[in-house]
Amino acid sequence: MVIRVGVIGAGNIGTAHALNLARSVSGSAVSVVFDADQARADSLAADLGARSVGTAEEVLAAEDVDAVLIASPDGLHAGQALLALSAGKPVLCEKPLAVGEDEARAVLDAEVVLGQRLIQLGFMRRFDPGYVQLKQELSDDGIGDPLIVHNLHRNTSAPYGLRTEQTLTNMVTHEFDICRWLLDEEYTSVTVLAGRPGPLTPQGQHDPILVILQSVSGVLVEVEAFVNARFGYEVGCRVTGSLGQAVMGDATFVTRAKSFHRGVAVPELWLGRFAEAYRVQLQGWVDAVRAGGPYRGASAWDGYVAAVVSNRAIESYRTGQRVAVELPPRPALYA
Ligand SMILES: NC(=O)c1ccc[n+]([C@@H]2O[C@H](COP(=O)([O-])OP(=O)(O)OC[C@H]3O[C@@H](n4cnc5c(N)ncnc54)[C@H](O)[C@@H]3O)[C@@H](O)[C@H]2O)c1
């Protein structure tokens, strides 16, 4: 059975995902495309032998759409995810689930009422070989219990002209998610420090920024986010544990330092920093849709948590204070 995917949003990532679904992932095809820019939707649909439609509602109602990919701008995800839930169709929704925690909560509540998990969030780092290997290091066979995590997240130039608060909801949301996934625990607080602006930072904005989180067990998580770093794209994560240290650089290799030895595993091929993560994420999602679940990726609950943490981070950025992160009980649907 081939899963026919309807694509909502045919920009950078929507197009990349659609090409993957049509050409690299097994068991899927793209059947319908919608973008507010009709020419863009027409062009992608023509490339993939799909048809384009004029509204998101048409994608969701289409009989030849079994599952939906949402890759529209951040502020539209929650509304379109709600539409997908009411249509009863599985959805891979790009991050963030929502910009504001209230909208994220509305999606979470709707899925809980439905009583069935249909939403997977596009937090693809959970499928990245580097992060997967880092997580495997967090055991007695590796570097032991995590104590402190340092992250780097740098863009060459601000995507979507990000302002500082959007840096938190759009970009650092990746670290909010991947670090709680790595540690397998929630945060208790977040602090955002704004330092000396770089030469490309718009007036009144801050870039780079430093975000410091603390987890329930006390682990410190630090993120340097720099949207106008100029020299290139870089993502890094360094975890110091009770037995050693694991370092993931800007490629997908991890360096382990342990027992007075530091070593690097070099992958055979360079395919682009997250190309493999996107492909593996999509293949896993298509396989889960075909099987009727379960979905291995981030859930609506994970998207809701990321929205809450992002919103507390904005509060910290505005006030300069450390802000507590408090979450409601996790609904049984996400146990
Ligand atoms: N997981 C990741 O690593 C990752 C990477 C890139 C982007 N993203 C996310 O994917 C989303 C899209 O990012 P992008 O880089 O492709 O942006 P983009 O600007 O290239 O594309 C967005 C597309 O949405 C279209 N659009 C606007 N209004 C719409 C509507 N009402 N309905 C449907 N489409 C509409 C635009 O015309 C455009 O084609 C963002 O939310 C971003 O955060 C995630």
mmCIF file of C-alpha atoms and ligand atoms in Angstrom:
data_model
loop_
_atom_site.group_PDB
_atom_site.id
_atom_site.type_symbol
_atom_site.label_atom_id
_atom_site.label_comp_id
_atom_site.label_asym_id
_atom_site.label_seq_id
_atom_site.Cartn_x
_atom_site.Cartn_y
_atom_site.Cartn_z
ATOM 1 C CA MET A 1 0.000 0.000 0.000
ATOM 2 C CA VAL A 2 1.368 3.392 -1.025
ATOM 3 C CA ILE A 3 0.693 6.303 1.358
ATOM 4 C CA ARG A 4 -0.549 9.289 -0.660
ATOM 5 C CA VAL A 5 0.677 12.451 1.027
ATOM 6 C CA GLY A 6 -0.884 15.890 0.739
ATOM 7 C CA VAL A 7 1.656 18.691 1.114
ATOM 8 C CA ILE A 8 0.705 22.036 2.705
ATOM 9 C CA GLY A 9 3.490 24.543 2.101
ATOM 10 C CA ALA A 10 5.881 24.066 -0.812
ATOM 11 C CA GLY A 11 8.798 26.260 0.291
ATOM 12 C CA ASN A 12 12.313 25.113 1.176
ATOM 13 C CA ILE A 13 11.558 22.288 3.542
ATOM 14 C CA GLY A 14 8.156 21.366 2.057
ATOM 15 C CA THR A 15 9.815 20.844 -1.314
ATOM 16 C CA ALA A 16 12.714 18.878 0.200
ATOM 17 C CA HIS A 17 10.309 16.622 2.088
ATOM 18 C CA ALA A 18 8.062 16.191 -0.956
ATOM 19 C CA LEU A 19 11.025 15.175 -3.143
ATOM 20 C CA ASN A 20 12.122 12.701 -0.489
ATOM 21 C CA LEU A 21 8.619 11.254 -0.190
ATOM 22 C CA ALA A 22 8.309 10.883 -3.948
ATOM 23 C CA ARG A 23 11.824 9.636 -4.714
ATOM 24 C CA SER A 24 13.748 8.356 -1.695
ATOM 25 C CA VAL A 25 11.231 7.034 0.807
ATOM 26 C CA SER A 26 9.641 3.685 0.058
ATOM 27 C CA GLY A 27 5.870 3.267 0.267
ATOM 28 C CA SER A 28 4.911 6.905 -0.302
ATOM 29 C CA ALA A 29 3.889 9.293 -3.067
ATOM 30 C CA VAL A 30 2.846 12.931 -3.169
ATOM 31 C CA SER A 31 -0.687 13.276 -4.503
ATOM 32 C CA VAL A 32 -1.801 16.848 -3.713
ATOM 33 C CA VAL A 33 0.051 20.133 -3.087
ATOM 34 C CA PHE A 34 -1.176 23.426 -1.667
ATOM 35 C CA ASP A 35 0.800 26.614 -1.187
ATOM 36 C CA ALA A 36 -0.460 30.179 -0.757
ATOM 37 C CA ASP A 37 1.806 30.869 -3.718
ATOM 38 C CA GLN A 38 -0.154 29.021 -6.392
ATOM 39 C CA ALA A 39 2.690 29.016 -8.930
ATOM 40 C CA ARG A 40 4.949 27.304 -6.405
ATOM 41 C CA ALA A 41 2.344 24.636 -5.710
ATOM 42 C CA ASP A 42 1.730 24.123 -9.442
ATOM 43 C CA SER A 43 5.423 23.738 -10.145
ATOM 44 C CA LEU A 44 6.079 21.190 -7.376
ATOM 45 C CA ALA A 45 2.922 19.250 -8.250
ATOM 46 C CA ALA A 46 3.956 19.123 -11.913
ATOM 47 C CA ASP A 47 7.437 17.836 -10.960
ATOM 48 C CA LEU A 48 5.970 15.030 -8.883
ATOM 49 C CA GLY A 49 2.982 14.032 -11.012
ATOM 50 C CA ALA A 50 0.631 15.393 -8.341
ATOM 51 C CA ARG A 51 -2.169 17.971 -8.565
ATOM 52 C CA SER A 52 -2.356 21.346 -6.879
ATOM 53 C CA VAL A 53 -5.373 22.725 -5.027
ATOM 54 C CA GLY A 54 -6.400 26.166 -3.782
ATOM 55 C CA THR A 55 -6.823 25.652 -0.010
ATOM 56 C CA ALA A 56 -5.473 23.606 2.888
ATOM 57 C CA GLU A 57 -9.030 22.359 3.513
ATOM 58 C CA GLU A 58 -9.076 20.803 0.036
ATOM 59 C CA VAL A 59 -5.874 18.908 0.800
ATOM 60 C CA LEU A 60 -7.380 17.488 3.971
ATOM 61 C CA ALA A 61 -10.691 16.571 2.364
ATOM 62 C CA ALA A 62 -9.129 14.947 -0.706
ATOM 63 C CA GLU A 63 -9.931 11.262 -1.124
ATOM 64 C CA ASP A 64 -6.491 10.648 -2.589
ATOM 65 C CA VAL A 65 -4.750 12.021 0.525
ATOM 66 C CA ASP A 66 -4.014 9.447 3.246
ATOM 67 C CA ALA A 67 -1.672 11.610 5.325
ATOM 68 C CA VAL A 68 -0.587 15.236 5.435
ATOM 69 C CA LEU A 69 2.709 17.095 5.607
ATOM 70 C CA ILE A 70 2.504 20.625 7.052
ATOM 71 C CA ALA A 71 5.445 22.834 6.036
ATOM 72 C CA SER A 72 3.865 26.286 6.045
ATOM 73 C CA PRO A 73 5.227 29.218 8.113
ATOM 74 C CA ASP A 74 5.392 28.770 11.910
ATOM 75 C CA GLY A 75 2.244 30.735 12.787
ATOM 76 C CA LEU A 76 0.013 28.506 10.634
ATOM 77 C CA HIS A 77 0.986 25.077 11.956
ATOM 78 C CA ALA A 78 -1.436 24.890 14.881
ATOM 79 C CA GLY A 79 -4.514 25.837 12.843
ATOM 80 C CA GLN A 80 -3.618 23.436 10.048
ATOM 81 C CA ALA A 81 -2.836 20.640 12.535
ATOM 82 C CA LEU A 82 -6.310 21.142 14.044
ATOM 83 C CA LEU A 83 -7.797 20.794 10.552
ATOM 84 C CA ALA A 84 -5.860 17.546 10.089
ATOM 85 C CA LEU A 85 -7.180 16.218 13.395
ATOM 86 C CA SER A 86 -10.763 17.000 12.431
ATOM 87 C CA ALA A 87 -10.210 15.226 9.130
ATOM 88 C CA GLY A 88 -8.817 12.248 11.102
ATOM 89 C CA LYS A 89 -5.644 12.143 8.986
ATOM 90 C CA PRO A 90 -2.099 11.485 10.244
ATOM 91 C CA VAL A 91 0.103 14.528 9.978
ATOM 92 C CA LEU A 92 3.809 15.229 9.989
ATOM 93 C CA CYS A 93 3.882 18.839 11.143
ATOM 94 C CA GLU A 94 7.044 20.879 10.851
ATOM 95 C CA LYS A 95 8.318 22.510 14.029
ATOM 96 C CA PRO A 96 7.203 24.453 15.954
ATOM 97 C CA LEU A 97 3.768 23.000 16.756
ATOM 98 C CA ALA A 98 2.810 26.592 17.564
ATOM 99 C CA VAL A 99 4.461 29.892 18.340
ATOM 100 C CA GLY A 100 2.283 30.508 21.416
ATOM 101 C CA GLU A 101 1.661 27.939 24.142
ATOM 102 C CA ASP A 102 -2.132 28.510 24.062
ATOM 103 C CA GLU A 103 -2.343 27.461 20.416
ATOM 104 C CA ALA A 104 -0.083 24.484 21.151
ATOM 105 C CA ARG A 105 -2.327 23.547 24.062
ATOM 106 C CA ALA A 106 -5.410 23.700 21.815
ATOM 107 C CA VAL A 107 -3.852 21.154 19.450
ATOM 108 C CA LEU A 108 -2.771 18.919 22.329
ATOM 109 C CA ASP A 109 -6.252 19.051 23.877
ATOM 110 C CA ALA A 110 -7.909 18.253 20.543
ATOM 111 C CA GLU A 111 -5.729 15.184 20.063
ATOM 112 C CA VAL A 112 -6.373 14.030 23.634
ATOM 113 C CA VAL A 113 -10.147 14.387 23.057
ATOM 114 C CA LEU A 114 -9.769 12.403 19.842
ATOM 115 C CA GLY A 115 -8.018 9.743 21.924
ATOM 116 C CA GLN A 116 -5.643 8.847 19.125
ATOM 117 C CA ARG A 117 -2.166 10.090 18.243
ATOM 118 C CA LEU A 118 -2.153 11.427 14.705
ATOM 119 C CA ILE A 119 0.458 14.170 14.972
ATOM 120 C CA GLN A 120 4.200 13.737 14.606
ATOM 121 C CA LEU A 121 6.386 16.838 14.961
ATOM 122 C CA GLY A 122 9.265 17.510 12.576
ATOM 123 C CA PHE A 123 11.909 17.490 15.309
ATOM 124 C CA MET A 124 14.128 15.500 12.965
ATOM 125 C CA ARG A 125 17.225 15.656 15.173
ATOM 126 C CA ARG A 126 15.771 12.673 17.033
ATOM 127 C CA PHE A 127 16.573 10.688 13.853
ATOM 128 C CA ASP A 128 20.011 12.186 13.239
ATOM 129 C CA PRO A 129 22.805 9.597 13.543
ATOM 130 C CA GLY A 130 24.916 12.030 15.595
ATOM 131 C CA TYR A 131 22.255 12.692 18.222
ATOM 132 C CA VAL A 132 21.240 9.023 18.278
ATOM 133 C CA GLN A 133 24.856 8.117 19.010
ATOM 134 C CA LEU A 134 25.113 10.845 21.648
ATOM 135 C CA LYS A 135 22.070 9.409 23.410
ATOM 136 C CA GLN A 136 23.661 5.970 23.349
ATOM 137 C CA GLU A 137 26.680 7.461 25.119
ATOM 138 C CA LEU A 138 24.536 8.343 28.133
ATOM 139 C CA SER A 139 24.941 5.013 29.871
ATOM 140 C CA ASP A 140 27.514 3.197 31.983
ATOM 141 C CA ASP A 141 29.000 1.748 28.780
ATOM 142 C CA GLY A 142 29.543 5.291 27.547
ATOM 143 C CA ILE A 143 30.088 8.554 29.409
ATOM 144 C CA GLY A 144 27.784 7.762 32.317
ATOM 145 C CA ASP A 145 25.192 10.118 33.746
ATOM 146 C CA PRO A 146 24.952 13.500 31.988
ATOM 147 C CA LEU A 147 25.983 16.473 34.115
ATOM 148 C CA ILE A 148 26.210 19.422 31.738
ATOM 149 C CA VAL A 149 25.297 19.958 28.053
ATOM 150 C CA HIS A 150 26.738 22.669 25.796
ATOM 151 C CA ASN A 151 25.051 23.347 22.444
ATOM 152 C CA LEU A 152 25.971 25.472 19.441
ATOM 153 C CA HIS A 153 23.404 26.509 16.861
ATOM 154 C CA ARG A 154 24.633 28.925 14.223
ATOM 155 C CA ASN A 155 23.117 30.039 10.943
ATOM 156 C CA THR A 156 25.009 31.820 8.201
ATOM 157 C CA SER A 157 22.319 34.494 8.011
ATOM 158 C CA ALA A 158 18.972 34.872 9.737
ATOM 159 C CA PRO A 159 16.412 32.568 8.101
ATOM 160 C CA TYR A 160 13.054 34.338 7.585
ATOM 161 C CA GLY A 161 14.739 37.514 8.960
ATOM 162 C CA LEU A 162 14.398 36.061 12.463
ATOM 163 C CA ARG A 163 14.173 38.544 15.334
ATOM 164 C CA THR A 164 15.456 37.554 18.772
ATOM 165 C CA GLU A 165 12.134 36.243 20.127
ATOM 166 C CA GLN A 166 11.578 34.193 16.966
ATOM 167 C CA THR A 167 15.080 32.792 17.378
ATOM 168 C CA LEU A 168 13.716 31.199 20.540
ATOM 169 C CA THR A 169 10.455 29.866 19.080
ATOM 170 C CA ASN A 170 11.804 28.839 15.662
ATOM 171 C CA MET A 171 15.459 27.935 16.100
ATOM 172 C CA VAL A 172 16.351 27.202 19.733
ATOM 173 C CA THR A 173 13.161 25.119 19.877
ATOM 174 C CA HIS A 174 15.327 22.381 18.292
ATOM 175 C CA GLU A 175 17.612 22.402 21.353
ATOM 176 C CA PHE A 176 14.634 22.654 23.722
ATOM 177 C CA ASP A 177 13.368 19.413 22.210
ATOM 178 C CA ILE A 178 16.551 17.465 21.542
ATOM 179 C CA CYS A 179 18.092 18.082 24.962
ATOM 180 C CA ARG A 180 15.009 16.928 26.885
ATOM 181 C CA TRP A 181 14.984 13.901 24.551
ATOM 182 C CA LEU A 182 18.675 13.261 25.245
ATOM 183 C CA LEU A 183 18.265 13.656 29.009
ATOM 184 C CA ASP A 184 14.831 12.045 29.163
ATOM 185 C CA GLU A 185 13.585 14.649 31.603
ATOM 186 C CA GLU A 186 11.892 18.042 31.652
ATOM 187 C CA TYR A 187 13.305 21.469 32.478
ATOM 188 C CA THR A 188 12.614 23.455 35.617
ATOM 189 C CA SER A 189 13.899 26.852 34.490
ATOM 190 C CA VAL A 190 15.174 28.880 31.580
ATOM 191 C CA THR A 191 17.360 31.977 31.444
ATOM 192 C CA VAL A 192 18.185 33.987 28.329
ATOM 193 C CA LEU A 193 21.239 36.237 28.292
ATOM 194 C CA ALA A 194 21.617 38.854 25.581
ATOM 195 C CA GLY A 195 25.180 39.963 24.986
ATOM 196 C CA ARG A 196 27.003 42.254 22.602
ATOM 197 C CA PRO A 197 25.188 42.320 19.248
ATOM 198 C CA GLY A 198 27.051 41.240 16.126
ATOM 199 C CA PRO A 199 27.505 43.623 13.172
ATOM 200 C CA LEU A 200 24.428 42.289 11.311
ATOM 201 C CA THR A 201 22.072 42.390 14.300
ATOM 202 C CA PRO A 202 19.100 44.706 13.641
ATOM 203 C CA GLN A 203 18.691 47.692 15.952
ATOM 204 C CA GLY A 204 17.053 46.703 19.227
ATOM 205 C CA GLN A 205 17.647 42.971 18.680
ATOM 206 C CA HIS A 206 20.190 40.609 20.182
ATOM 207 C CA ASP A 207 22.308 38.034 18.410
ATOM 208 C CA PRO A 208 24.096 35.911 19.522
ATOM 209 C CA ILE A 209 22.238 34.935 22.674
ATOM 210 C CA LEU A 210 22.920 32.422 25.389
ATOM 211 C CA VAL A 211 20.125 30.243 26.754
ATOM 212 C CA ILE A 212 20.601 28.317 29.992
ATOM 213 C CA LEU A 213 18.168 25.638 31.078
ATOM 214 C CA GLN A 214 18.139 23.432 34.129
ATOM 215 C CA SER A 215 16.554 19.995 34.187
ATOM 216 C CA VAL A 216 14.577 18.328 36.956
ATOM 217 C CA SER A 217 17.664 16.389 38.130
ATOM 218 C CA GLY A 218 19.758 19.561 37.956
ATOM 219 C CA VAL A 219 21.591 19.055 34.630
ATOM 220 C CA LEU A 220 22.646 22.397 33.152
ATOM 221 C CA VAL A 221 21.928 22.852 29.421
ATOM 222 C CA GLU A 222 23.481 25.785 27.626
ATOM 223 C CA VAL A 223 22.744 26.927 24.050
ATOM 224 C CA GLU A 224 24.658 29.508 22.054
ATOM 225 C CA ALA A 225 22.283 30.627 19.288
ATOM 226 C CA PHE A 226 23.704 32.880 16.582
ATOM 227 C CA VAL A 227 21.505 33.519 13.527
ATOM 228 C CA ASN A 228 23.915 35.792 11.670
ATOM 229 C CA ALA A 229 27.142 33.919 12.248
ATOM 230 C CA ARG A 230 28.280 34.570 8.644
ATOM 231 C CA PHE A 231 30.858 31.778 8.465
ATOM 232 C CA GLY A 232 28.327 28.990 7.901
ATOM 233 C CA TYR A 233 25.824 26.603 9.456
ATOM 234 C CA GLU A 234 26.941 24.743 12.519
ATOM 235 C CA VAL A 235 25.235 22.565 15.066
ATOM 236 C CA GLY A 236 27.170 21.054 17.905
ATOM 237 C CA CYS A 237 26.455 19.334 21.179
ATOM 238 C CA ARG A 238 28.903 18.432 23.951
ATOM 239 C CA VAL A 239 27.791 16.363 26.911
ATOM 240 C CA THR A 240 29.977 15.951 29.961
ATOM 241 C CA GLY A 241 29.002 12.954 32.006
ATOM 242 C CA SER A 242 30.065 11.198 35.199
ATOM 243 C CA LEU A 243 32.469 8.919 33.281
ATOM 244 C CA GLY A 244 33.606 11.009 30.327
ATOM 245 C CA GLN A 245 32.590 13.389 27.600
ATOM 246 C CA ALA A 246 30.862 12.997 24.207
ATOM 247 C CA VAL A 247 31.165 15.691 21.553
ATOM 248 C CA MET A 248 29.120 15.976 18.371
ATOM 249 C CA GLY A 249 30.552 18.501 15.949
ATOM 250 C CA ASP A 250 29.020 20.056 12.873
ATOM 251 C CA ALA A 251 29.151 16.782 10.991
ATOM 252 C CA THR A 252 27.521 13.613 12.191
ATOM 253 C CA PHE A 253 30.432 12.283 14.174
ATOM 254 C CA VAL A 254 30.831 12.009 17.883
ATOM 255 C CA THR A 255 34.102 12.269 19.763
ATOM 256 C CA ARG A 256 34.316 10.307 22.955
ATOM 257 C CA ALA A 257 36.859 11.225 25.606
ATOM 258 C CA LYS A 258 37.242 8.525 28.214
ATOM 259 C CA SER A 259 40.051 6.800 30.097
ATOM 260 C CA PHE A 260 42.636 9.342 28.877
ATOM 261 C CA HIS A 261 41.784 8.732 25.245
ATOM 262 C CA ARG A 262 39.863 10.885 22.717
ATOM 263 C CA GLY A 263 38.550 9.299 19.501
ATOM 264 C CA VAL A 264 36.482 10.263 16.461
ATOM 265 C CA ALA A 265 34.336 8.066 14.246
ATOM 266 C CA VAL A 266 34.215 9.563 10.744
ATOM 267 C CA PRO A 267 31.179 8.735 8.585
ATOM 268 C CA GLU A 268 31.873 7.478 5.078
ATOM 269 C CA LEU A 269 29.734 10.029 3.266
ATOM 270 C CA TRP A 270 28.831 13.638 3.764
ATOM 271 C CA LEU A 271 25.232 14.187 2.656
ATOM 272 C CA GLY A 272 24.472 17.541 4.233
ATOM 273 C CA ARG A 273 24.132 18.051 7.962
ATOM 274 C CA PHE A 274 20.588 16.758 8.463
ATOM 275 C CA ALA A 275 19.809 15.126 5.105
ATOM 276 C CA GLU A 276 19.902 11.673 6.628
ATOM 277 C CA ALA A 277 17.790 12.747 9.605
ATOM 278 C CA TYR A 278 15.069 14.123 7.299
ATOM 279 C CA ARG A 279 15.055 10.953 5.195
ATOM 280 C CA VAL A 280 14.993 8.582 8.175
ATOM 281 C CA GLN A 281 12.288 10.674 9.835
ATOM 282 C CA LEU A 282 10.108 10.512 6.725
ATOM 283 C CA GLN A 283 10.652 6.784 6.204
ATOM 284 C CA GLY A 284 9.737 6.099 9.829
ATOM 285 C CA TRP A 285 6.648 8.270 9.552
ATOM 286 C CA VAL A 286 5.458 6.609 6.320
ATOM 287 C CA ASP A 287 6.045 3.148 7.823
ATOM 288 C CA ALA A 288 4.051 4.160 10.915
ATOM 289 C CA VAL A 289 1.191 5.561 8.820
ATOM 290 C CA ARG A 290 1.081 2.304 6.851
ATOM 291 C CA ALA A 291 0.994 0.313 10.093
ATOM 292 C CA GLY A 292 -1.569 2.614 11.720
ATOM 293 C CA GLY A 293 1.043 3.743 14.302
ATOM 294 C CA PRO A 294 2.779 3.988 16.669
ATOM 295 C CA TYR A 295 4.767 7.099 15.704
ATOM 296 C CA ARG A 296 8.386 7.101 16.880
ATOM 297 C CA GLY A 297 9.021 10.815 16.501
ATOM 298 C CA ALA A 298 8.145 13.811 18.632
ATOM 299 C CA SER A 299 4.473 13.994 19.633
ATOM 300 C CA ALA A 300 1.987 16.816 20.125
ATOM 301 C CA TRP A 301 2.987 16.677 23.808
ATOM 302 C CA ASP A 302 6.628 17.271 22.835
ATOM 303 C CA GLY A 303 5.522 20.148 20.616
ATOM 304 C CA TYR A 304 3.485 21.614 23.450
ATOM 305 C CA VAL A 305 6.428 21.384 25.879
ATOM 306 C CA ALA A 306 8.718 23.091 23.369
ATOM 307 C CA ALA A 307 6.154 25.897 23.007
ATOM 308 C CA VAL A 308 5.914 26.371 26.782
ATOM 309 C CA VAL A 309 9.708 26.462 27.151
ATOM 310 C CA SER A 310 10.023 28.897 24.207
ATOM 311 C CA ASN A 311 7.411 31.187 25.757
ATOM 312 C CA ARG A 312 9.166 31.141 29.160
ATOM 313 C CA ALA A 313 12.438 31.876 27.357
ATOM 314 C CA ILE A 314 10.824 34.935 25.749
ATOM 315 C CA GLU A 315 9.725 36.041 29.219
ATOM 316 C CA SER A 316 13.298 35.664 30.455
ATOM 317 C CA TYR A 317 14.651 37.587 27.458
ATOM 318 C CA ARG A 318 12.205 40.436 28.171
ATOM 319 C CA THR A 319 12.794 40.586 31.923
ATOM 320 C CA GLY A 320 16.393 39.444 32.233
ATOM 321 C CA GLN A 321 15.251 37.030 34.946
ATOM 322 C CA ARG A 322 15.500 33.287 35.337
ATOM 323 C CA VAL A 323 11.969 31.968 34.685
ATOM 324 C CA ALA A 324 10.469 28.768 36.090
ATOM 325 C CA VAL A 325 9.133 26.144 33.668
ATOM 326 C CA GLU A 326 6.049 24.366 34.965
ATOM 327 C CA LEU A 327 4.124 21.795 32.983
ATOM 328 C CA PRO A 328 0.715 20.210 33.503
ATOM 329 C CA PRO A 329 0.663 16.414 33.967
ATOM 330 C CA ARG A 330 1.485 14.563 30.763
ATOM 331 C CA PRO A 331 -1.772 13.101 29.352
ATOM 332 C CA ALA A 332 -1.925 9.294 29.392
ATOM 333 C CA LEU A 333 -2.092 9.289 25.582
ATOM 334 C CA TYR A 334 1.626 10.231 25.566
ATOM 335 C CA ALA A 335 2.813 7.750 28.209
HETATM 336 N N1 LIG B 1 12.833 20.718 10.944
HETATM 337 C C1 LIG B 1 13.680 21.521 10.345
HETATM 338 O O1 LIG B 1 14.878 21.363 10.412
HETATM 339 C C2 LIG B 1 13.145 22.667 9.529
HETATM 340 C C3 LIG B 1 13.948 23.231 8.535
HETATM 341 C C4 LIG B 1 13.420 24.279 7.790
HETATM 342 C C5 LIG B 1 12.147 24.742 8.056
HETATM 343 N N2 LIG B 1 11.416 24.195 9.041
HETATM 344 C C6 LIG B 1 10.053 24.700 9.338
HETATM 345 O O2 LIG B 1 9.257 24.490 8.188
HETATM 346 C C7 LIG B 1 8.397 25.594 7.983
HETATM 347 C C8 LIG B 1 8.622 26.150 6.573
HETATM 348 O O3 LIG B 1 9.951 26.588 6.479
HETATM 349 P P1 LIG B 1 10.612 26.903 5.047
HETATM 350 O O4 LIG B 1 12.044 27.125 5.302
HETATM 351 O O5 LIG B 1 10.213 25.885 4.063
HETATM 352 O O6 LIG B 1 9.909 28.297 4.719
HETATM 353 P P2 LIG B 1 9.586 28.905 3.292
HETATM 354 O O7 LIG B 1 9.305 30.339 3.524
HETATM 355 O O8 LIG B 1 10.645 28.511 2.321
HETATM 356 O O9 LIG B 1 8.245 28.147 2.860
HETATM 357 C C9 LIG B 1 6.993 28.390 3.450
HETATM 358 C C10 LIG B 1 5.955 28.184 2.365
HETATM 359 O O10 LIG B 1 4.665 28.301 2.943
HETATM 360 C C11 LIG B 1 3.843 28.997 2.018
HETATM 361 N N3 LIG B 1 2.657 29.515 2.674
HETATM 362 C C12 LIG B 1 2.404 30.775 3.131
HETATM 363 N N4 LIG B 1 1.145 30.829 3.638
HETATM 364 C C13 LIG B 1 0.627 29.577 3.515
HETATM 365 C C14 LIG B 1 -0.625 28.997 3.843
HETATM 366 N N5 LIG B 1 -1.616 29.709 4.412
HETATM 367 N N6 LIG B 1 -0.814 27.686 3.613
HETATM 368 C C15 LIG B 1 0.155 26.951 3.028
HETATM 369 N N7 LIG B 1 1.357 27.441 2.672
HETATM 370 C C16 LIG B 1 1.579 28.745 2.916
HETATM 371 C C17 LIG B 1 4.767 30.045 1.420
HETATM 372 O O11 LIG B 1 4.252 30.534 0.191
HETATM 373 C C18 LIG B 1 6.036 29.235 1.241
HETATM 374 O O12 LIG B 1 6.080 28.575 0.005
HETATM 375 C C19 LIG B 1 8.706 26.608 9.085
HETATM 376 O O13 LIG B 1 7.744 26.493 10.090
HETATM 377 C C20 LIG B 1 10.062 26.176 9.621
HETATM 378 O O14 LIG B 1 10.189 26.402 11.009
HETATM 379 C C21 LIG B 1 11.881 23.147 9.774
#
